[in-house]
PDB file of C-alpha atoms and ligand atoms in Angstrom:
ATOM      1  CA  MET A   1     -10.203  13.475  15.416  1.00 59.00           C
ATOM      2  CA  SER A   2      -7.829  10.561  14.924  1.00 88.00           C
ATOM      3  CA  GLY A   3      -6.346   9.647  11.562  1.00 95.00           C
ATOM      4  CA  VAL A   4      -7.609   7.351   8.848  1.00 97.00           C
ATOM      5  CA  ILE A   5      -6.124   4.705   6.567  1.00 97.00           C
ATOM      6  CA  LEU A   6      -6.185   4.064   2.841  1.00 98.00           C
ATOM      7  CA  VAL A   7      -4.914   0.648   1.800  1.00 98.00           C
ATOM      8  CA  LEU A   8      -3.738   0.583  -1.777  1.00 98.00           C
ATOM      9  CA  SER A   9      -3.107  -2.729  -3.533  1.00 98.00           C
ATOM     10  CA  GLY A  10      -2.493  -3.769  -7.103  1.00 97.00           C
ATOM     11  CA  PRO A  11       0.138  -5.355  -9.291  1.00 95.00           C
ATOM     12  CA  SER A  12       3.597  -3.786  -9.459  1.00 89.00           C
ATOM     13  CA  GLY A  13       3.610  -1.523 -12.496  1.00 90.00           C
ATOM     14  CA  CYS A  14      -0.049  -0.484 -12.309  1.00 94.00           C
ATOM     15  CA  GLY A  15       0.841   3.080 -11.303  1.00 94.00           C
ATOM     16  CA  LYS A  16       0.373   3.056  -7.495  1.00 95.00           C
ATOM     17  CA  SER A  17       3.667   4.842  -6.800  1.00 92.00           C
ATOM     18  CA  SER A  18       3.136   7.562  -9.420  1.00 94.00           C
ATOM     19  CA  LEU A  19      -0.360   8.274  -8.095  1.00 97.00           C
ATOM     20  CA  THR A  20       0.850   8.332  -4.502  1.00 96.00           C
ATOM     21  CA  ASN A  21       3.757  10.636  -5.329  1.00 95.00           C
ATOM     22  CA  GLU A  22       1.379  13.100  -7.004  1.00 97.00           C
ATOM     23  CA  VAL A  23      -0.906  13.382  -3.974  1.00 97.00           C
ATOM     24  CA  LEU A  24       1.967  13.418  -1.472  1.00 96.00           C
ATOM     25  CA  ALA A  25       3.422  16.480  -3.181  1.00 95.00           C
ATOM     26  CA  LYS A  26       0.113  18.336  -2.846  1.00 95.00           C
ATOM     27  CA  ASN A  27      -1.196  17.296   0.604  1.00 95.00           C
ATOM     28  CA  ASP A  28       0.646  17.640   3.873  1.00 94.00           C
ATOM     29  CA  ASP A  29      -2.005  15.712   5.830  1.00 95.00           C
ATOM     30  CA  ILE A  30      -0.968  12.477   4.064  1.00 97.00           C
ATOM     31  CA  TYR A  31       1.586  10.087   5.531  1.00 97.00           C
ATOM     32  CA  PHE A  32       2.932   7.348   3.260  1.00 97.00           C
ATOM     33  CA  SER A  33       3.826   4.198   5.146  1.00 96.00           C
ATOM     34  CA  ILE A  34       7.361   3.241   4.118  1.00 96.00           C
ATOM     35  CA  SER A  35       7.585  -0.535   4.213  1.00 96.00           C
ATOM     36  CA  THR A  36      10.613  -2.622   5.051  1.00 97.00           C
ATOM     37  CA  THR A  37      11.729  -5.141   2.448  1.00 97.00           C
ATOM     38  CA  THR A  38      14.370  -7.762   1.775  1.00 98.00           C
ATOM     39  CA  ARG A  39      14.215  -7.231  -1.973  1.00 95.00           C
ATOM     40  CA  GLU A  40      17.095  -5.550  -3.740  1.00 93.00           C
ATOM     41  CA  ILE A  41      17.015  -1.799  -4.200  1.00 95.00           C
ATOM     42  CA  ARG A  42      15.990  -0.836  -7.759  1.00 90.00           C
ATOM     43  CA  GLU A  43      17.703   1.812  -9.817  1.00 87.00           C
ATOM     44  CA  GLY A  44      16.125   5.160  -8.958  1.00 89.00           C
ATOM     45  CA  GLU A  45      14.933   4.034  -5.527  1.00 92.00           C
ATOM     46  CA  GLN A  46      16.243   5.458  -2.253  1.00 95.00           C
ATOM     47  CA  GLU A  47      16.608   3.992   1.227  1.00 97.00           C
ATOM     48  CA  GLY A  48      14.002   5.550   3.517  1.00 95.00           C
ATOM     49  CA  VAL A  49      12.024   6.993   0.609  1.00 92.00           C
ATOM     50  CA  ASN A  50      10.680   3.942  -1.227  1.00 92.00           C
ATOM     51  CA  TYR A  51      11.495   1.285   1.350  1.00 95.00           C
ATOM     52  CA  HIS A  52      13.810   0.419   4.189  1.00 96.00           C
ATOM     53  CA  TYR A  53      16.036  -2.282   2.711  1.00 97.00           C
ATOM     54  CA  ILE A  54      17.271  -4.951   5.119  1.00 97.00           C
ATOM     55  CA  SER A  55      18.605  -8.517   5.023  1.00 97.00           C
ATOM     56  CA  LYS A  56      16.408 -11.598   5.504  1.00 97.00           C
ATOM     57  CA  GLU A  57      18.128 -12.247   8.863  1.00 97.00           C
ATOM     58  CA  GLN A  58      17.353  -8.740  10.102  1.00 97.00           C
ATOM     59  CA  PHE A  59      13.763  -9.054   8.856  1.00 97.00           C
ATOM     60  CA  GLN A  60      13.355 -12.315  10.773  1.00 97.00           C
ATOM     61  CA  LYS A  61      14.696 -10.628  13.904  1.00 97.00           C
ATOM     62  CA  GLU A  62      12.216  -7.757  13.564  1.00 96.00           C
ATOM     63  CA  ILE A  63       9.338 -10.253  13.175  1.00 97.00           C
ATOM     64  CA  GLU A  64      10.415 -11.929  16.416  1.00 97.00           C
ATOM     65  CA  GLU A  65      10.644  -8.554  18.167  1.00 96.00           C
ATOM     66  CA  GLY A  66       7.034  -7.796  17.145  1.00 95.00           C
ATOM     67  CA  MET A  67       7.983  -4.707  15.121  1.00 95.00           C
ATOM     68  CA  PHE A  68       5.518  -5.330  12.296  1.00 97.00           C
ATOM     69  CA  LEU A  69       1.843  -4.549  12.100  1.00 95.00           C
ATOM     70  CA  GLU A  70       1.778  -7.018   9.205  1.00 96.00           C
ATOM     71  CA  TRP A  71       4.272  -8.708   6.949  1.00 97.00           C
ATOM     72  CA  ALA A  72       4.080 -11.020   3.941  1.00 96.00           C
ATOM     73  CA  GLU A  73       6.193 -12.907   1.466  1.00 94.00           C
ATOM     74  CA  VAL A  74       5.651 -11.506  -2.030  1.00 90.00           C
ATOM     75  CA  HIS A  75       7.542 -12.752  -5.126  1.00 85.00           C
ATOM     76  CA  GLY A  76      10.025 -14.554  -2.859  1.00 88.00           C
ATOM     77  CA  ASN A  77      10.913 -11.470  -0.803  1.00 94.00           C
ATOM     78  CA  TYR A  78       9.646 -10.241   2.547  1.00 97.00           C
ATOM     79  CA  TYR A  79       7.740  -6.978   2.926  1.00 97.00           C
ATOM     80  CA  GLY A  80       6.436  -5.548   6.199  1.00 97.00           C
ATOM     81  CA  THR A  81       4.829  -2.501   7.791  1.00 96.00           C
ATOM     82  CA  SER A  82       6.356  -1.217  11.043  1.00 95.00           C
ATOM     83  CA  ILE A  83       3.787  -0.389  13.702  1.00 95.00           C
ATOM     84  CA  ARG A  84       5.331   2.621  15.452  1.00 94.00           C
ATOM     85  CA  PRO A  85       5.345   5.284  12.700  1.00 95.00           C
ATOM     86  CA  ILE A  86       1.792   4.289  11.726  1.00 95.00           C
ATOM     87  CA  GLU A  87       0.434   4.790  15.225  1.00 94.00           C
ATOM     88  CA  GLN A  88       2.243   8.115  15.484  1.00 96.00           C
ATOM     89  CA  ALA A  89       0.782   9.340  12.161  1.00 96.00           C
ATOM     90  CA  LEU A  90      -2.714   8.220  13.179  1.00 95.00           C
ATOM     91  CA  GLN A  91      -2.404  10.098  16.461  1.00 94.00           C
ATOM     92  CA  GLU A  92      -1.444  13.190  14.474  1.00 95.00           C
ATOM     93  CA  GLY A  93      -4.719  12.856  12.533  1.00 95.00           C
ATOM     94  CA  LYS A  94      -3.053  11.968   9.227  1.00 97.00           C
ATOM     95  CA  LEU A  95      -4.414  10.053   6.278  1.00 97.00           C
ATOM     96  CA  VAL A  96      -2.044   7.086   6.200  1.00 98.00           C
ATOM     97  CA  ILE A  97      -1.532   5.387   2.830  1.00 98.00           C
ATOM     98  CA  PHE A  98      -0.330   1.785   2.775  1.00 98.00           C
ATOM     99  CA  ASP A  99       0.906   0.271  -0.497  1.00 97.00           C
ATOM    100  CA  ILE A 100       0.609  -3.379   0.493  1.00 97.00           C
ATOM    101  CA  ASP A 101      -0.473  -6.653  -1.098  1.00 96.00           C
ATOM    102  CA  VAL A 102      -3.746  -8.568  -0.633  1.00 97.00           C
ATOM    103  CA  GLN A 103      -2.390 -10.494   2.384  1.00 96.00           C
ATOM    104  CA  GLY A 104      -1.432  -7.260   4.145  1.00 97.00           C
ATOM    105  CA  HIS A 105      -4.823  -5.746   3.303  1.00 98.00           C
ATOM    106  CA  GLU A 106      -6.598  -8.612   5.050  1.00 97.00           C
ATOM    107  CA  ILE A 107      -4.592  -8.116   8.244  1.00 97.00           C
ATOM    108  CA  VAL A 108      -4.884  -4.315   8.350  1.00 97.00           C
ATOM    109  CA  LYS A 109      -8.635  -4.573   7.732  1.00 96.00           C
ATOM    110  CA  LYS A 110      -9.068  -6.827  10.772  1.00 95.00           C
ATOM    111  CA  ARG A 111      -7.332  -4.316  13.009  1.00 94.00           C
ATOM    112  CA  TYR A 112      -8.483  -0.963  11.619  1.00 95.00           C
ATOM    113  CA  ALA A 113     -11.828  -1.655   9.876  1.00 94.00           C
ATOM    114  CA  SER A 114     -13.632   1.389  11.251  1.00 92.00           C
ATOM    115  CA  ILE A 115     -11.076   3.918   9.955  1.00 96.00           C
ATOM    116  CA  MET A 116      -9.995   2.133   6.795  1.00 97.00           C
ATOM    117  CA  THR A 117     -10.853   2.486   3.100  1.00 98.00           C
ATOM    118  CA  SER A 118      -9.365   0.171   0.507  1.00 98.00           C
ATOM    119  CA  LEU A 119      -8.589   0.607  -3.150  1.00 98.00           C
ATOM    120  CA  PHE A 120      -7.355  -1.864  -5.745  1.00 98.00           C
ATOM    121  CA  ILE A 121      -5.613  -0.396  -8.788  1.00 98.00           C
ATOM    122  CA  THR A 122      -4.834  -2.318 -11.929  1.00 97.00           C
ATOM    123  CA  THR A 123      -4.242  -2.034 -15.671  1.00 97.00           C
ATOM    124  CA  PRO A 124      -6.963  -2.587 -18.330  1.00 96.00           C
ATOM    125  CA  ASP A 125      -5.522  -6.057 -19.040  1.00 95.00           C
ATOM    126  CA  GLU A 126      -2.539  -8.347 -18.553  1.00 94.00           C
ATOM    127  CA  GLU A 127      -0.807  -7.284 -21.789  1.00 95.00           C
ATOM    128  CA  VAL A 128      -0.698  -3.636 -20.705  1.00 95.00           C
ATOM    129  CA  LEU A 129       0.847  -4.671 -17.376  1.00 95.00           C
ATOM    130  CA  LYS A 130       3.458  -6.809 -19.117  1.00 94.00           C
ATOM    131  CA  THR A 131       4.368  -3.961 -21.486  1.00 94.00           C
ATOM    132  CA  ARG A 132       4.731  -1.536 -18.552  1.00 93.00           C
ATOM    133  CA  LEU A 133       6.957  -3.928 -16.621  1.00 93.00           C
ATOM    134  CA  VAL A 134       9.118  -4.612 -19.670  1.00 93.00           C
ATOM    135  CA  ASN A 135       9.424  -0.888 -20.467  1.00 92.00           C
ATOM    136  CA  ARG A 136      10.253  -0.068 -16.852  1.00 87.00           C
ATOM    137  CA  ALA A 137      13.288  -2.323 -17.324  1.00 87.00           C
ATOM    138  CA  THR A 138      13.905  -2.768 -13.603  1.00 84.00           C
ATOM    139  CA  ASP A 139      13.267  -6.522 -13.464  1.00 86.00           C
ATOM    140  CA  SER A 140      14.525  -9.533 -15.384  1.00 90.00           C
ATOM    141  CA  LEU A 141      12.071 -11.423 -17.629  1.00 91.00           C
ATOM    142  CA  GLU A 142      11.955 -14.188 -15.038  1.00 91.00           C
ATOM    143  CA  VAL A 143      10.946 -11.736 -12.299  1.00 90.00           C
ATOM    144  CA  ILE A 144       8.379 -10.141 -14.634  1.00 93.00           C
ATOM    145  CA  GLU A 145       6.795 -13.562 -15.243  1.00 93.00           C
ATOM    146  CA  LYS A 146       6.610 -14.100 -11.467  1.00 91.00           C
ATOM    147  CA  ARG A 147       4.980 -10.701 -11.020  1.00 91.00           C
ATOM    148  CA  LEU A 148       2.396 -11.470 -13.727  1.00 94.00           C
ATOM    149  CA  ILE A 149       1.435 -14.764 -12.064  1.00 94.00           C
ATOM    150  CA  ASN A 150       1.152 -12.964  -8.740  1.00 93.00           C
ATOM    151  CA  ALA A 151      -0.947 -10.218 -10.358  1.00 95.00           C
ATOM    152  CA  LYS A 152      -3.476 -12.823 -11.514  1.00 94.00           C
ATOM    153  CA  SER A 153      -3.878 -14.293  -8.050  1.00 94.00           C
ATOM    154  CA  GLU A 154      -4.201 -10.793  -6.539  1.00 95.00           C
ATOM    155  CA  MET A 155      -6.837  -9.886  -9.137  1.00 95.00           C
ATOM    156  CA  ALA A 156      -8.948 -12.815  -7.917  1.00 96.00           C
ATOM    157  CA  ARG A 157      -9.468 -10.869  -4.675  1.00 97.00           C
ATOM    158  CA  ILE A 158     -10.590  -7.469  -5.986  1.00 97.00           C
ATOM    159  CA  CYS A 159     -14.076  -7.891  -4.502  1.00 97.00           C
ATOM    160  CA  GLU A 160     -12.554  -7.571  -1.022  1.00 98.00           C
ATOM    161  CA  TYR A 161     -11.797  -3.891  -1.753  1.00 98.00           C
ATOM    162  CA  ASP A 162     -14.099  -0.861  -1.453  1.00 98.00           C
ATOM    163  CA  PHE A 163     -13.019   0.581  -4.806  1.00 98.00           C
ATOM    164  CA  LEU A 164     -11.423  -0.567  -8.049  1.00 98.00           C
ATOM    165  CA  LEU A 165      -9.561   1.809 -10.364  1.00 98.00           C
ATOM    166  CA  ILE A 166      -8.419   0.784 -13.833  1.00 97.00           C
ATOM    167  CA  ASN A 167      -5.436   2.913 -14.715  1.00 97.00           C
ATOM    168  CA  ASN A 168      -5.744   3.501 -18.438  1.00 95.00           C
ATOM    169  CA  ASP A 169      -5.366   7.266 -18.558  1.00 96.00           C
ATOM    170  CA  PHE A 170      -3.137   8.694 -15.797  1.00 96.00           C
ATOM    171  CA  ALA A 171      -4.842  12.112 -15.461  1.00 97.00           C
ATOM    172  CA  GLU A 172      -8.277  10.529 -15.256  1.00 98.00           C
ATOM    173  CA  THR A 173      -7.116   7.927 -12.750  1.00 98.00           C
ATOM    174  CA  LEU A 174      -5.489  10.633 -10.622  1.00 98.00           C
ATOM    175  CA  GLU A 175      -8.775  12.531 -10.486  1.00 98.00           C
ATOM    176  CA  LYS A 176     -10.603   9.401  -9.324  1.00 98.00           C
ATOM    177  CA  PHE A 177      -7.818   8.607  -6.861  1.00 98.00           C
ATOM    178  CA  GLU A 178      -8.237  12.069  -5.302  1.00 98.00           C
ATOM    179  CA  ALA A 179     -11.979  11.396  -4.983  1.00 98.00           C
ATOM    180  CA  VAL A 180     -11.234   8.155  -3.102  1.00 98.00           C
ATOM    181  CA  LEU A 181      -8.884  10.079  -0.780  1.00 98.00           C
ATOM    182  CA  LYS A 182     -11.705  12.528  -0.013  1.00 97.00           C
ATOM    183  CA  VAL A 183     -14.016   9.665   0.912  1.00 97.00           C
ATOM    184  CA  ALA A 184     -11.276   7.991   2.983  1.00 97.00           C
ATOM    185  CA  ARG A 185     -10.905  11.193   5.040  1.00 96.00           C
ATOM    186  CA  LEU A 186     -14.599  11.033   5.969  1.00 95.00           C
ATOM    187  CA  LYS A 187     -14.249   7.797   7.952  1.00 94.00           C
ATOM    188  CA  GLN A 188     -14.298   8.209  11.728  1.00 88.00           C
ATOM    189  CA  SER A 189     -13.354   5.786  14.468  1.00 88.00           C
ATOM    190  CA  CYS A 190     -16.081   4.533  16.837  1.00 87.00           C
ATOM    191  CA  GLN A 191     -14.221   6.310  19.623  1.00 87.00           C
ATOM    192  CA  ASP A 192     -14.476   9.665  17.802  1.00 88.00           C
ATOM    193  CA  ARG A 193     -18.185   9.084  17.142  1.00 91.00           C
ATOM    194  CA  GLU A 194     -18.842   8.198  20.770  1.00 92.00           C
ATOM    195  CA  GLN A 195     -16.984  11.305  21.914  1.00 91.00           C
ATOM    196  CA  PHE A 196     -19.067  13.415  19.557  1.00 91.00           C
ATOM    197  CA  CYS A 197     -22.201  11.755  20.882  1.00 94.00           C
ATOM    198  CA  THR A 198     -21.238  12.513  24.479  1.00 96.00           C
ATOM    199  CA  GLY A 199     -20.702  16.175  23.660  1.00 96.00           C
ATOM    200  CA  TRP A 200     -23.881  16.415  21.566  1.00 96.00           C
TER     201      TRP A 200
HETATM  202  P1  LIG B   1       7.562  -4.040  -5.293  1.00 86.78           P
HETATM  203  O1  LIG B   1       8.638  -5.054  -5.178  1.00 86.78           O
HETATM  204  O2  LIG B   1       7.024  -3.916  -6.696  1.00 86.78           O
HETATM  205  O3  LIG B   1       7.928  -2.706  -4.701  1.00 86.78           O
HETATM  206  O4  LIG B   1       6.323  -4.552  -4.401  1.00 86.78           O
HETATM  207  C1  LIG B   1       5.815  -5.818  -4.586  1.00 86.78           C
HETATM  208  C2  LIG B   1       4.509  -5.983  -3.848  1.00 86.78           C
HETATM  209  O5  LIG B   1       4.715  -5.942  -2.438  1.00 86.78           O
HETATM  210  C3  LIG B   1       3.459  -4.918  -4.154  1.00 86.78           C
HETATM  211  O6  LIG B   1       2.232  -5.572  -4.436  1.00 86.78           O
HETATM  212  C4  LIG B   1       3.341  -4.137  -2.885  1.00 86.78           C
HETATM  213  O7  LIG B   1       2.034  -3.632  -2.698  1.00 86.78           O
HETATM  214  C5  LIG B   1       3.675  -5.189  -1.847  1.00 86.78           C
HETATM  215  N1  LIG B   1       4.154  -4.602  -0.599  1.00 86.78           N
HETATM  216  C6  LIG B   1       5.009  -3.557  -0.442  1.00 86.78           C
HETATM  217  N2  LIG B   1       5.207  -3.291   0.856  1.00 86.78           N
HETATM  218  C7  LIG B   1       4.448  -4.169   1.557  1.00 86.78           C
HETATM  219  C8  LIG B   1       4.221  -4.374   2.963  1.00 86.78           C
HETATM  220  O8  LIG B   1       4.749  -3.704   3.844  1.00 86.78           O
HETATM  221  N3  LIG B   1       3.394  -5.404   3.277  1.00 86.78           N
HETATM  222  C9  LIG B   1       2.780  -6.175   2.351  1.00 86.78           C
HETATM  223  N4  LIG B   1       1.947  -7.129   2.775  1.00 86.78           N
HETATM  224  N5  LIG B   1       2.958  -6.002   1.026  1.00 86.78           N
HETATM  225  C10 LIG B   1       3.790  -5.017   0.629  1.00 86.78           C
END
């Protein structure tokens, strides 16, 4: 059987990375899609682990060379998903997790609808998000304000997702996240279904 996709979206600071790191440590059938970005590396982040960090010029070149499955401008920086490692992981039958914004979700859905599940994660309210971003202390107040405005416009599109998780209690959210992963693994491509049908 070929692999499946879980698209994860939600405002920065809602807990997507912590949840993903937890499940990555426990499941070797999961491949996390490492995006390429032009934003500056944050303290605690590592090249090739969180992102591939490149210049705007290099990013532009990779767009022209058709390297990206999708790309978008978020908070004034570019973020993109490279096609090749994704196709490889899907061929290996992996569950591929994308942490991408609402624009990326729309594009991936068009291409991979039959094998894709989508999940939007957010905080109980805007105040909680602001507090988390301030406590994380990785962004200036100006950047935090930008992220909050962006969060509001992303929240307006939560109905486009299969599931919504409100991350209030981490352990509880993790349990629900694992349930979504189980469901995501049950998707099959039309090709796999047709093959099954032929053999049946
Ligand atoms: P951050 O700067 O907090 O790591 O990410 C900012 C936003 O960019 C998040 O909403 C994240 O989901 C989104 N993002 C990260 N990588 C990609 C990508 O490859 N494509 C798209 N469309 N969005 C991305």
